[in-house]
PDB file of C-alpha atoms in Angstrom:
ATOM      1  CA  MET A1186      30.582   2.160  10.802  1.00 40.00           C
ATOM      2  CA  ASN A1187      27.077   2.316   9.308  1.00 59.00           C
ATOM      3  CA  CYS A1188      26.924   2.122   5.533  1.00 73.00           C
ATOM      4  CA  ILE A1189      23.281   3.156   5.012  1.00 85.00           C
ATOM      5  CA  GLN A1190      23.017   5.186   1.820  1.00 89.00           C
ATOM      6  CA  LEU A1191      21.389   8.581   2.293  1.00 94.00           C
ATOM      7  CA  GLU A1192      20.666  10.167  -1.066  1.00 95.00           C
ATOM      8  CA  LYS A1193      19.675  13.748  -1.793  1.00 96.00           C
ATOM      9  CA  ASN A1194      17.239  15.157  -4.387  1.00 96.00           C
ATOM     10  CA  ILE A1195      16.304  11.779  -5.894  1.00 96.00           C
ATOM     11  CA  SER A1196      13.069  11.691  -7.913  1.00 97.00           C
ATOM     12  CA  LEU A1197      10.307   9.891  -6.033  1.00 97.00           C
ATOM     13  CA  SER A1198       8.615   8.937  -9.303  1.00 96.00           C
ATOM     14  CA  ASN A1199      10.785   5.801  -9.257  1.00 94.00           C
ATOM     15  CA  PHE A1200       9.373   4.875  -5.850  1.00 96.00           C
ATOM     16  CA  THR A1201       5.645   4.892  -6.686  1.00 96.00           C
ATOM     17  CA  THR A1202       3.620   2.588  -8.926  1.00 96.00           C
ATOM     18  CA  TRP A1203       2.047   5.663 -10.572  1.00 97.00           C
ATOM     19  CA  ARG A1204       5.565   6.792 -11.547  1.00 97.00           C
ATOM     20  CA  ILE A1205       4.662  10.291 -10.337  1.00 98.00           C
ATOM     21  CA  GLY A1206       6.423  12.490  -7.790  1.00 97.00           C
ATOM     22  CA  GLY A1207       9.076  15.161  -7.392  1.00 97.00           C
ATOM     23  CA  PRO A1208      12.420  15.003  -5.581  1.00 98.00           C
ATOM     24  CA  ALA A1209      12.950  13.799  -2.031  1.00 97.00           C
ATOM     25  CA  GLU A1210      15.092  16.183  -0.007  1.00 97.00           C
ATOM     26  CA  TRP A1211      16.609  12.994   1.436  1.00 97.00           C
ATOM     27  CA  ILE A1212      15.791   9.341   0.828  1.00 97.00           C
ATOM     28  CA  ALA A1213      16.970   6.089   2.401  1.00 97.00           C
ATOM     29  CA  GLN A1214      16.073   2.411   1.967  1.00 97.00           C
ATOM     30  CA  PRO A1215      17.119   0.522   5.100  1.00 97.00           C
ATOM     31  CA  LYS A1216      17.658  -3.224   4.910  1.00 96.00           C
ATOM     32  CA  ASN A1217      18.031  -4.074   8.605  1.00 96.00           C
ATOM     33  CA  MET A1218      17.287  -2.815  12.137  1.00 96.00           C
ATOM     34  CA  GLU A1219      20.722  -1.267  12.567  1.00 96.00           C
ATOM     35  CA  GLU A1220      20.118   0.985   9.558  1.00 96.00           C
ATOM     36  CA  ILE A1221      16.601   1.908  10.714  1.00 97.00           C
ATOM     37  CA  LYS A1222      17.891   2.891  14.183  1.00 96.00           C
ATOM     38  CA  TYR A1223      20.656   4.960  12.578  1.00 96.00           C
ATOM     39  CA  LEU A1224      18.085   6.840  10.470  1.00 97.00           C
ATOM     40  CA  ILE A1225      15.810   7.501  13.469  1.00 96.00           C
ATOM     41  CA  ASN A1226      18.773   9.000  15.340  1.00 96.00           C
ATOM     42  CA  TRP A1227      19.742  10.989  12.250  1.00 96.00           C
ATOM     43  CA  ILE A1228      16.336  12.651  11.746  1.00 96.00           C
ATOM     44  CA  ASN A1229      16.141  13.506  15.458  1.00 96.00           C
ATOM     45  CA  LYS A1230      19.597  15.092  15.425  1.00 96.00           C
ATOM     46  CA  LYS A1231      18.787  17.019  12.244  1.00 95.00           C
ATOM     47  CA  LYS A1232      15.254  17.834  13.488  1.00 96.00           C
ATOM     48  CA  ILE A1233      13.720  17.089  10.096  1.00 95.00           C
ATOM     49  CA  PRO A1234      10.374  15.451   9.233  1.00 95.00           C
ATOM     50  CA  CYS A1235      10.105  11.858   8.057  1.00 96.00           C
ATOM     51  CA  ASN A1236       7.629  10.299   5.598  1.00 95.00           C
ATOM     52  CA  ILE A1237       7.342   6.508   5.745  1.00 95.00           C
ATOM     53  CA  PHE A1238       6.232   4.417   2.775  1.00 94.00           C
ATOM     54  CA  GLY A1239       6.658   0.951   1.317  1.00 94.00           C
ATOM     55  CA  ALA A1240       6.066  -0.059  -2.297  1.00 94.00           C
ATOM     56  CA  GLY A1241       4.481   3.315  -3.136  1.00 94.00           C
ATOM     57  CA  SER A1242       1.449   1.488  -4.520  1.00 92.00           C
ATOM     58  CA  ASN A1243      -1.155   3.599  -2.742  1.00 91.00           C
ATOM     59  CA  LEU A1244       0.605   6.942  -2.934  1.00 95.00           C
ATOM     60  CA  LEU A1245       0.362  10.194  -4.883  1.00 97.00           C
ATOM     61  CA  ILE A1246       3.400  12.431  -4.346  1.00 97.00           C
ATOM     62  CA  ASN A1247       3.474  16.109  -5.272  1.00 97.00           C
ATOM     63  CA  ASP A1248       5.609  16.960  -8.318  1.00 97.00           C
ATOM     64  CA  LYS A1249       7.253  19.609  -6.150  1.00 97.00           C
ATOM     65  CA  GLY A1250       8.684  16.830  -3.975  1.00 96.00           C
ATOM     66  CA  ILE A1251       8.844  16.240  -0.221  1.00 96.00           C
ATOM     67  CA  LYS A1252      10.928  17.914   2.478  1.00 96.00           C
ATOM     68  CA  GLY A1253      12.796  15.905   5.091  1.00 96.00           C
ATOM     69  CA  LEU A1254      13.576  12.186   4.898  1.00 97.00           C
ATOM     70  CA  SER A1255      11.577   9.820   2.705  1.00 97.00           C
ATOM     71  CA  LEU A1256      11.973   6.474   4.451  1.00 97.00           C
ATOM     72  CA  CYS A1257      11.303   3.709   1.926  1.00 97.00           C
ATOM     73  CA  MET A1258      10.837   0.363   3.676  1.00 97.00           C
ATOM     74  CA  ARG A1259      10.615  -1.894   0.612  1.00 96.00           C
ATOM     75  CA  ASN A1260      14.067  -3.467   1.193  1.00 97.00           C
ATOM     76  CA  PHE A1261      13.322  -4.412   4.822  1.00 98.00           C
ATOM     77  CA  LYS A1262      12.309  -7.998   4.041  1.00 97.00           C
ATOM     78  CA  GLY A1263      12.072 -11.388   5.651  1.00 97.00           C
ATOM     79  CA  ILE A1264       9.544 -14.192   6.217  1.00 97.00           C
ATOM     80  CA  HIS A1265       9.590 -16.931   8.847  1.00 97.00           C
ATOM     81  CA  ILE A1266       6.924 -19.640   8.618  1.00 97.00           C
ATOM     82  CA  ASP A1267       5.972 -22.011  11.437  1.00 96.00           C
ATOM     83  CA  LYS A1268       4.062 -24.441   9.248  1.00 93.00           C
ATOM     84  CA  ASN A1269       2.921 -26.689  12.094  1.00 92.00           C
ATOM     85  CA  ASN A1270       1.206 -23.866  13.983  1.00 95.00           C
ATOM     86  CA  GLY A1271       0.152 -21.805  10.957  1.00 95.00           C
ATOM     87  CA  VAL A1272       2.071 -18.780  12.192  1.00 97.00           C
ATOM     88  CA  ILE A1273       3.922 -16.416   9.863  1.00 98.00           C
ATOM     89  CA  ASP A1274       6.258 -13.682  11.092  1.00 98.00           C
ATOM     90  CA  VAL A1275       6.987 -11.202   8.321  1.00 98.00           C
ATOM     91  CA  LEU A1276       9.004  -7.971   8.144  1.00 98.00           C
ATOM     92  CA  GLY A1277       7.193  -4.792   7.153  1.00 98.00           C
ATOM     93  CA  GLY A1278       8.834  -4.335   3.747  1.00 98.00           C
ATOM     94  CA  GLU A1279       7.959  -7.773   2.407  1.00 98.00           C
ATOM     95  CA  MET A1280       5.616  -7.734  -0.584  1.00 97.00           C
ATOM     96  CA  LEU A1281       2.103  -9.155  -0.191  1.00 96.00           C
ATOM     97  CA  PRO A1282       2.251 -11.292  -3.385  1.00 95.00           C
ATOM     98  CA  THR A1283       5.486 -12.914  -2.169  1.00 96.00           C
ATOM     99  CA  LEU A1284       3.887 -13.615   1.210  1.00 97.00           C
ATOM    100  CA  ALA A1285       0.750 -15.068  -0.423  1.00 96.00           C
ATOM    101  CA  ARG A1286       2.800 -17.414  -2.625  1.00 96.00           C
ATOM    102  CA  LYS A1287       5.000 -18.601   0.266  1.00 97.00           C
ATOM    103  CA  ALA A1288       1.932 -19.246   2.422  1.00 97.00           C
ATOM    104  CA  ALA A1289       0.404 -21.289  -0.428  1.00 96.00           C
ATOM    105  CA  ALA A1290       3.633 -23.224  -0.976  1.00 96.00           C
ATOM    106  CA  ASN A1291       3.563 -24.192   2.718  1.00 96.00           C
ATOM    107  CA  GLY A1292      -0.063 -25.328   2.601  1.00 96.00           C
ATOM    108  CA  LEU A1293      -1.374 -22.397   4.656  1.00 97.00           C
ATOM    109  CA  HIS A1294      -4.817 -21.062   3.745  1.00 95.00           C
ATOM    110  CA  GLY A1295      -5.944 -17.455   4.197  1.00 95.00           C
ATOM    111  CA  LEU A1296      -3.907 -15.189   1.921  1.00 96.00           C
ATOM    112  CA  GLU A1297      -4.997 -16.441  -1.513  1.00 96.00           C
ATOM    113  CA  TRP A1298      -6.752 -13.081  -2.129  1.00 95.00           C
ATOM    114  CA  ALA A1299      -3.521 -11.100  -1.541  1.00 95.00           C
ATOM    115  CA  VAL A1300      -1.501 -12.430  -4.481  1.00 93.00           C
ATOM    116  CA  GLY A1301      -2.268  -9.539  -6.819  1.00 88.00           C
ATOM    117  CA  ILE A1302      -1.964  -6.629  -4.380  1.00 91.00           C
ATOM    118  CA  PRO A1303       1.321  -4.812  -5.136  1.00 89.00           C
ATOM    119  CA  GLY A1304       1.993  -3.469  -1.646  1.00 93.00           C
ATOM    120  CA  THR A1305       4.131  -4.255   1.392  1.00 97.00           C
ATOM    121  CA  ILE A1306       2.824  -5.965   4.502  1.00 97.00           C
ATOM    122  CA  GLY A1307       3.427  -2.732   6.453  1.00 97.00           C
ATOM    123  CA  GLY A1308       1.280  -0.739   4.052  1.00 95.00           C
ATOM    124  CA  ALA A1309      -1.341  -3.493   4.004  1.00 96.00           C
ATOM    125  CA  VAL A1310      -1.675  -3.363   7.796  1.00 97.00           C
ATOM    126  CA  VAL A1311      -1.936   0.439   7.879  1.00 96.00           C
ATOM    127  CA  MET A1312      -4.650   0.436   5.176  1.00 94.00           C
ATOM    128  CA  ASN A1313      -6.256  -2.885   6.189  1.00 95.00           C
ATOM    129  CA  ALA A1314      -5.795  -3.996   2.596  1.00 93.00           C
ATOM    130  CA  GLY A1315      -8.219  -6.547   1.267  1.00 91.00           C
ATOM    131  CA  ALA A1316     -10.001  -8.150  -1.667  1.00 88.00           C
ATOM    132  CA  GLN A1317     -12.782 -10.678  -2.299  1.00 85.00           C
ATOM    133  CA  GLU A1318     -14.420 -10.166   1.118  1.00 86.00           C
ATOM    134  CA  HIS A1319     -11.127 -10.797   2.957  1.00 92.00           C
ATOM    135  CA  CYS A1320      -8.718  -8.336   4.550  1.00 95.00           C
ATOM    136  CA  ILE A1321      -5.390  -8.504   6.353  1.00 97.00           C
ATOM    137  CA  SER A1322      -6.996  -7.841   9.754  1.00 97.00           C
ATOM    138  CA  ASP A1323      -8.782 -11.226   9.514  1.00 96.00           C
ATOM    139  CA  TYR A1324      -5.416 -12.959   9.980  1.00 97.00           C
ATOM    140  CA  LEU A1325      -3.343 -10.447  11.953  1.00 98.00           C
ATOM    141  CA  GLU A1326      -2.368 -11.428  15.489  1.00 98.00           C
ATOM    142  CA  SER A1327       0.003  -8.567  16.270  1.00 98.00           C
ATOM    143  CA  ILE A1328       2.504  -6.054  14.934  1.00 98.00           C
ATOM    144  CA  THR A1329       5.715  -4.514  16.200  1.00 98.00           C
ATOM    145  CA  THR A1330       6.160  -0.799  15.546  1.00 98.00           C
ATOM    146  CA  LEU A1331       8.863   1.803  16.020  1.00 98.00           C
ATOM    147  CA  SER A1332       8.050   5.452  16.616  1.00 97.00           C
ATOM    148  CA  LEU A1333      10.142   8.287  15.183  1.00 96.00           C
ATOM    149  CA  LYS A1334      11.332   8.886  18.751  1.00 94.00           C
ATOM    150  CA  GLY A1335      12.798   5.380  18.801  1.00 94.00           C
ATOM    151  CA  GLU A1336      10.136   3.706  20.946  1.00 96.00           C
ATOM    152  CA  TYR A1337       9.193   0.087  20.226  1.00 96.00           C
ATOM    153  CA  LYS A1338       5.659  -1.188  20.763  1.00 96.00           C
ATOM    154  CA  MET A1339       3.912  -4.509  20.227  1.00 97.00           C
ATOM    155  CA  ILE A1340       0.237  -3.993  19.338  1.00 97.00           C
ATOM    156  CA  LYS A1341      -2.349  -6.753  19.112  1.00 97.00           C
ATOM    157  CA  GLY A1342      -4.456  -6.836  15.968  1.00 96.00           C
ATOM    158  CA  LYS A1343      -7.674  -6.463  17.970  1.00 95.00           C
ATOM    159  CA  ASP A1344      -6.394  -3.147  19.367  1.00 96.00           C
ATOM    160  CA  LEU A1345      -5.870  -1.512  15.960  1.00 97.00           C
ATOM    161  CA  ASN A1346      -9.539  -0.540  15.489  1.00 95.00           C
ATOM    162  CA  PHE A1347      -9.673  -2.110  12.036  1.00 96.00           C
ATOM    163  CA  GLY A1348     -12.462  -1.194   9.647  1.00 93.00           C
ATOM    164  CA  TYR A1349     -12.950  -1.041   5.894  1.00 90.00           C
ATOM    165  CA  ARG A1350      -9.596   0.289   4.603  1.00 89.00           C
ATOM    166  CA  HIS A1351      -9.003   1.726   8.052  1.00 92.00           C
ATOM    167  CA  SER A1352      -6.765   1.243  11.084  1.00 95.00           C
ATOM    168  CA  LEU A1353      -5.599   3.386  13.990  1.00 94.00           C
ATOM    169  CA  LEU A1354      -2.162   3.464  12.332  1.00 95.00           C
ATOM    170  CA  GLN A1355      -3.433   5.927   9.727  1.00 92.00           C
ATOM    171  CA  ASN A1356      -3.344   8.626  12.408  1.00 87.00           C
ATOM    172  CA  GLU A1357       0.150   7.701  13.614  1.00 90.00           C
ATOM    173  CA  ASN A1358       3.577   8.140  12.045  1.00 89.00           C
ATOM    174  CA  LEU A1359       4.861   4.704  13.048  1.00 94.00           C
ATOM    175  CA  ILE A1360       7.142   2.276  11.236  1.00 97.00           C
ATOM    176  CA  VAL A1361       5.545  -1.168  11.009  1.00 98.00           C
ATOM    177  CA  LEU A1362       8.603  -3.332  11.595  1.00 98.00           C
ATOM    178  CA  SER A1363       6.900  -6.724  11.533  1.00 98.00           C
ATOM    179  CA  ALA A1364       3.597  -8.546  11.648  1.00 98.00           C
ATOM    180  CA  ARG A1365       2.499 -11.917  12.984  1.00 98.00           C
ATOM    181  CA  LEU A1366      -0.239 -13.694  11.026  1.00 98.00           C
ATOM    182  CA  LYS A1367      -2.209 -16.816  11.945  1.00 98.00           C
ATOM    183  CA  LEU A1368      -3.361 -18.968   9.044  1.00 97.00           C
ATOM    184  CA  VAL A1369      -5.040 -22.372   8.710  1.00 95.00           C
ATOM    185  CA  SER A1370      -3.469 -25.531   7.316  1.00 94.00           C
ATOM    186  CA  GLY A1371      -4.964 -26.868   4.101  1.00 93.00           C
ATOM    187  CA  GLN A1372      -4.153 -28.785   0.939  1.00 94.00           C
ATOM    188  CA  THR A1373      -1.187 -27.184  -0.784  1.00 94.00           C
ATOM    189  CA  GLU A1374      -2.297 -27.879  -4.365  1.00 95.00           C
ATOM    190  CA  ILE A1375      -5.808 -26.496  -3.807  1.00 96.00           C
ATOM    191  CA  ILE A1376      -4.440 -23.362  -2.104  1.00 95.00           C
ATOM    192  CA  ARG A1377      -1.959 -22.855  -4.949  1.00 95.00           C
ATOM    193  CA  GLN A1378      -4.714 -23.287  -7.514  1.00 96.00           C
ATOM    194  CA  VAL A1379      -6.992 -20.717  -5.844  1.00 95.00           C
ATOM    195  CA  THR A1380      -4.051 -18.307  -5.491  1.00 95.00           C
ATOM    196  CA  ASN A1381      -3.274 -18.589  -9.217  1.00 94.00           C
ATOM    197  CA  GLU A1382      -6.952 -18.220 -10.152  1.00 94.00           C
ATOM    198  CA  ASN A1383      -7.143 -15.021  -8.091  1.00 92.00           C
ATOM    199  CA  LEU A1384      -4.098 -13.599  -9.841  1.00 92.00           C
ATOM    200  CA  ASN A1385      -5.481 -14.498 -13.274  1.00 93.00           C
ATOM    201  CA  HIS A1386      -8.790 -12.839 -12.377  1.00 91.00           C
ATOM    202  CA  ARG A1387      -6.943  -9.630 -11.492  1.00 89.00           C
ATOM    203  CA  LEU A1388      -4.971  -9.758 -14.723  1.00 90.00           C
ATOM    204  CA  ARG A1389      -8.235 -10.023 -16.684  1.00 93.00           C
ATOM    205  CA  THR A1390     -10.264  -7.394 -14.824  1.00 92.00           C
ATOM    206  CA  GLN A1391      -7.732  -4.742 -13.795  1.00 94.00           C
ATOM    207  CA  PRO A1392      -5.122  -2.669 -15.687  1.00 94.00           C
ATOM    208  CA  TYR A1393      -2.423  -4.701 -13.977  1.00 86.00           C
ATOM    209  CA  LYS A1394       0.417  -3.771 -16.327  1.00 87.00           C
ATOM    210  CA  SER A1395      -0.356  -0.032 -16.450  1.00 94.00           C
ATOM    211  CA  GLN A1396       1.055   2.595 -14.099  1.00 96.00           C
ATOM    212  CA  THR A1397      -1.663   2.857 -11.427  1.00 96.00           C
ATOM    213  CA  CYS A1398      -2.001   3.077  -7.652  1.00 94.00           C
ATOM    214  CA  GLY A1399      -4.601   0.333  -7.424  1.00 91.00           C
ATOM    215  CA  SER A1400      -8.146   1.340  -6.458  1.00 93.00           C
ATOM    216  CA  VAL A1401      -8.430   5.129  -6.114  1.00 97.00           C
ATOM    217  CA  PHE A1402     -11.742   5.303  -4.232  1.00 97.00           C
ATOM    218  CA  ARG A1403     -13.173   3.444  -1.274  1.00 94.00           C
ATOM    219  CA  ASN A1404     -16.400   1.622  -2.029  1.00 94.00           C
ATOM    220  CA  PRO A1405     -19.435   3.439  -0.540  1.00 95.00           C
ATOM    221  CA  GLU A1406     -20.739   0.108   0.737  1.00 89.00           C
ATOM    222  CA  PRO A1407     -22.846  -1.713  -0.253  1.00 92.00           C
ATOM    223  CA  LEU A1408     -22.287   0.091  -3.582  1.00 95.00           C
ATOM    224  CA  LYS A1409     -19.129  -0.210  -5.698  1.00 96.00           C
ATOM    225  CA  ALA A1410     -17.223   2.924  -6.719  1.00 97.00           C
ATOM    226  CA  ALA A1411     -16.271   1.381 -10.077  1.00 97.00           C
ATOM    227  CA  LYS A1412     -19.908   0.717 -10.987  1.00 97.00           C
ATOM    228  CA  LEU A1413     -20.963   4.287 -10.143  1.00 98.00           C
ATOM    229  CA  ILE A1414     -18.136   5.733 -12.253  1.00 98.00           C
ATOM    230  CA  GLU A1415     -18.747   3.347 -15.143  1.00 97.00           C
ATOM    231  CA  GLU A1416     -22.498   4.086 -15.209  1.00 97.00           C
ATOM    232  CA  LEU A1417     -21.647   7.749 -15.822  1.00 98.00           C
ATOM    233  CA  GLY A1418     -19.716   6.782 -18.959  1.00 97.00           C
ATOM    234  CA  LEU A1419     -16.404   8.006 -17.587  1.00 98.00           C
ATOM    235  CA  LYS A1420     -14.164   5.119 -18.674  1.00 97.00           C
ATOM    236  CA  GLY A1421     -11.321   6.541 -20.765  1.00 97.00           C
ATOM    237  CA  PHE A1422     -11.918  10.146 -19.632  1.00 98.00           C
ATOM    238  CA  ARG A1423      -8.668  12.122 -19.302  1.00 98.00           C
ATOM    239  CA  CYS A1424      -7.221  15.082 -17.451  1.00 98.00           C
ATOM    240  CA  GLY A1425      -3.836  15.782 -19.030  1.00 97.00           C
ATOM    241  CA  GLY A1426      -1.857  12.554 -18.903  1.00 98.00           C
ATOM    242  CA  ALA A1427      -4.130  10.899 -16.312  1.00 98.00           C
ATOM    243  CA  GLU A1428      -6.881   8.594 -17.569  1.00 98.00           C
ATOM    244  CA  ILE A1429      -9.744   6.619 -16.041  1.00 98.00           C
ATOM    245  CA  SER A1430      -8.932   3.043 -17.002  1.00 98.00           C
ATOM    246  CA  LYS A1431     -11.017   1.518 -19.775  1.00 97.00           C
ATOM    247  CA  ILE A1432     -10.623  -1.873 -18.057  1.00 96.00           C
ATOM    248  CA  HIS A1433     -11.657  -0.923 -14.482  1.00 97.00           C
ATOM    249  CA  SER A1434     -13.103   2.504 -13.741  1.00 97.00           C
ATOM    250  CA  ASN A1435     -11.827   2.696 -10.134  1.00 98.00           C
ATOM    251  CA  PHE A1436      -8.275   2.823 -11.511  1.00 98.00           C
ATOM    252  CA  ILE A1437      -6.583   5.977 -12.777  1.00 98.00           C
ATOM    253  CA  ILE A1438      -3.652   5.243 -15.053  1.00 98.00           C
ATOM    254  CA  ASN A1439      -0.634   7.356 -15.872  1.00 98.00           C
ATOM    255  CA  ALA A1440      -1.296   7.189 -19.606  1.00 97.00           C
ATOM    256  CA  ASN A1441       1.108   9.885 -20.808  1.00 96.00           C
ATOM    257  CA  ASN A1442       3.547  11.472 -18.336  1.00 97.00           C
ATOM    258  CA  ALA A1443       0.757  12.515 -15.975  1.00 98.00           C
ATOM    259  CA  SER A1444       1.551  15.121 -13.343  1.00 98.00           C
ATOM    260  CA  SER A1445       0.342  14.951  -9.750  1.00 98.00           C
ATOM    261  CA  CYS A1446      -1.979  17.859 -10.621  1.00 98.00           C
ATOM    262  CA  ASP A1447      -3.482  15.857 -13.516  1.00 98.00           C
ATOM    263  CA  VAL A1448      -4.348  13.023 -11.129  1.00 98.00           C
ATOM    264  CA  ARG A1449      -5.745  15.344  -8.455  1.00 98.00           C
ATOM    265  CA  GLU A1450      -7.908  17.155 -11.009  1.00 98.00           C
ATOM    266  CA  LEU A1451      -9.232  13.852 -12.334  1.00 98.00           C
ATOM    267  CA  ILE A1452     -10.038  12.663  -8.799  1.00 98.00           C
ATOM    268  CA  LYS A1453     -11.969  15.895  -8.120  1.00 98.00           C
ATOM    269  CA  TYR A1454     -13.783  15.595 -11.454  1.00 98.00           C
ATOM    270  CA  ILE A1455     -14.909  12.036 -10.680  1.00 98.00           C
ATOM    271  CA  GLN A1456     -16.020  13.039  -7.172  1.00 98.00           C
ATOM    272  CA  LYS A1457     -18.106  15.936  -8.544  1.00 98.00           C
ATOM    273  CA  LYS A1458     -19.740  13.813 -11.245  1.00 98.00           C
ATOM    274  CA  VAL A1459     -20.675  11.032  -8.791  1.00 98.00           C
ATOM    275  CA  LEU A1460     -21.880  13.539  -6.180  1.00 98.00           C
ATOM    276  CA  ASP A1461     -24.059  15.368  -8.730  1.00 98.00           C
ATOM    277  CA  ALA A1462     -25.522  12.141 -10.103  1.00 98.00           C
ATOM    278  CA  TYR A1463     -25.979  10.046  -6.957  1.00 97.00           C
ATOM    279  CA  GLY A1464     -25.510  12.375  -3.972  1.00 97.00           C
ATOM    280  CA  ILE A1465     -22.520  10.261  -2.878  1.00 97.00           C
ATOM    281  CA  LEU A1466     -19.105  11.767  -2.130  1.00 97.00           C
ATOM    282  CA  LEU A1467     -16.485   9.179  -2.993  1.00 98.00           C
ATOM    283  CA  GLU A1468     -13.626   9.035  -0.495  1.00 96.00           C
ATOM    284  CA  THR A1469     -10.138   8.256  -1.733  1.00 96.00           C
ATOM    285  CA  GLU A1470      -8.050   5.268  -0.684  1.00 92.00           C
ATOM    286  CA  VAL A1471      -4.871   6.786  -2.061  1.00 93.00           C
ATOM    287  CA  LYS A1472      -2.613   8.704   0.328  1.00 92.00           C
ATOM    288  CA  GLN A1473      -1.540  12.125  -0.942  1.00 94.00           C
ATOM    289  CA  CYS A1474       1.865  13.355   0.184  1.00 93.00           C
ATOM    290  CA  GLY A1475       3.560  16.750  -0.070  1.00 92.00           C
ATOM    291  CA  PHE A1476       0.492  18.820  -0.972  1.00 92.00           C
TER     292      PHE A1476
END
């Protein structure tokens, strides 16, 4: 008998790094394939929608909550490293910082930039997460996905139409079960040192310990969203409990019990100010759910 825990009316604020969000009609956190298959069958029998997310680090959820099943993949973890060939197979719920540290510990170069990104590998693939001129697509060989109809598919990295914070997966409601990465062998101590330096840089330049979703806006390349916002003197500006970080202006922090409406209003305010001043409409990185 399957022992997957299906919970009802649980606040989703505990499942996002912003600590914002209303109740899930249903929520489940599968740990293995058996539980995932059970949940796919369950939503199809019940004929209810399903929202898939990982660490909730790039997510704004409506305070009114979400209907259907919220499928949180953050407990679906596992890493297998073939050190000799530089190949890493990783399950979709594994955290990027954990993966970066394990790669470094095994003398594999390529993920040093990922150590401070508080997301899952599944979310990173969907968003083509990146930092410091690197992104996950640079190292991705393939992924295995599962559709909400129960269909498995292996997709090569080159077929995912990767771009800046973009992949084909953003238009699909697929579960990223696993990813295969190809890294390069290097000197373990040097890779560890660079990994630690990258983390320390993030700690100094970003509001790492505040409740944020990471970067809110995509950079209108070659320009930087943070620089445009900062030049307008908007650091520290608030809408309700939501505040533009004084440390890094492309971060919105939950400074005082911010509502989802507070954050949305602040996003719109920033977009209007930047558009009026520079003629540039900033696009958001953050996924909005339940609105």
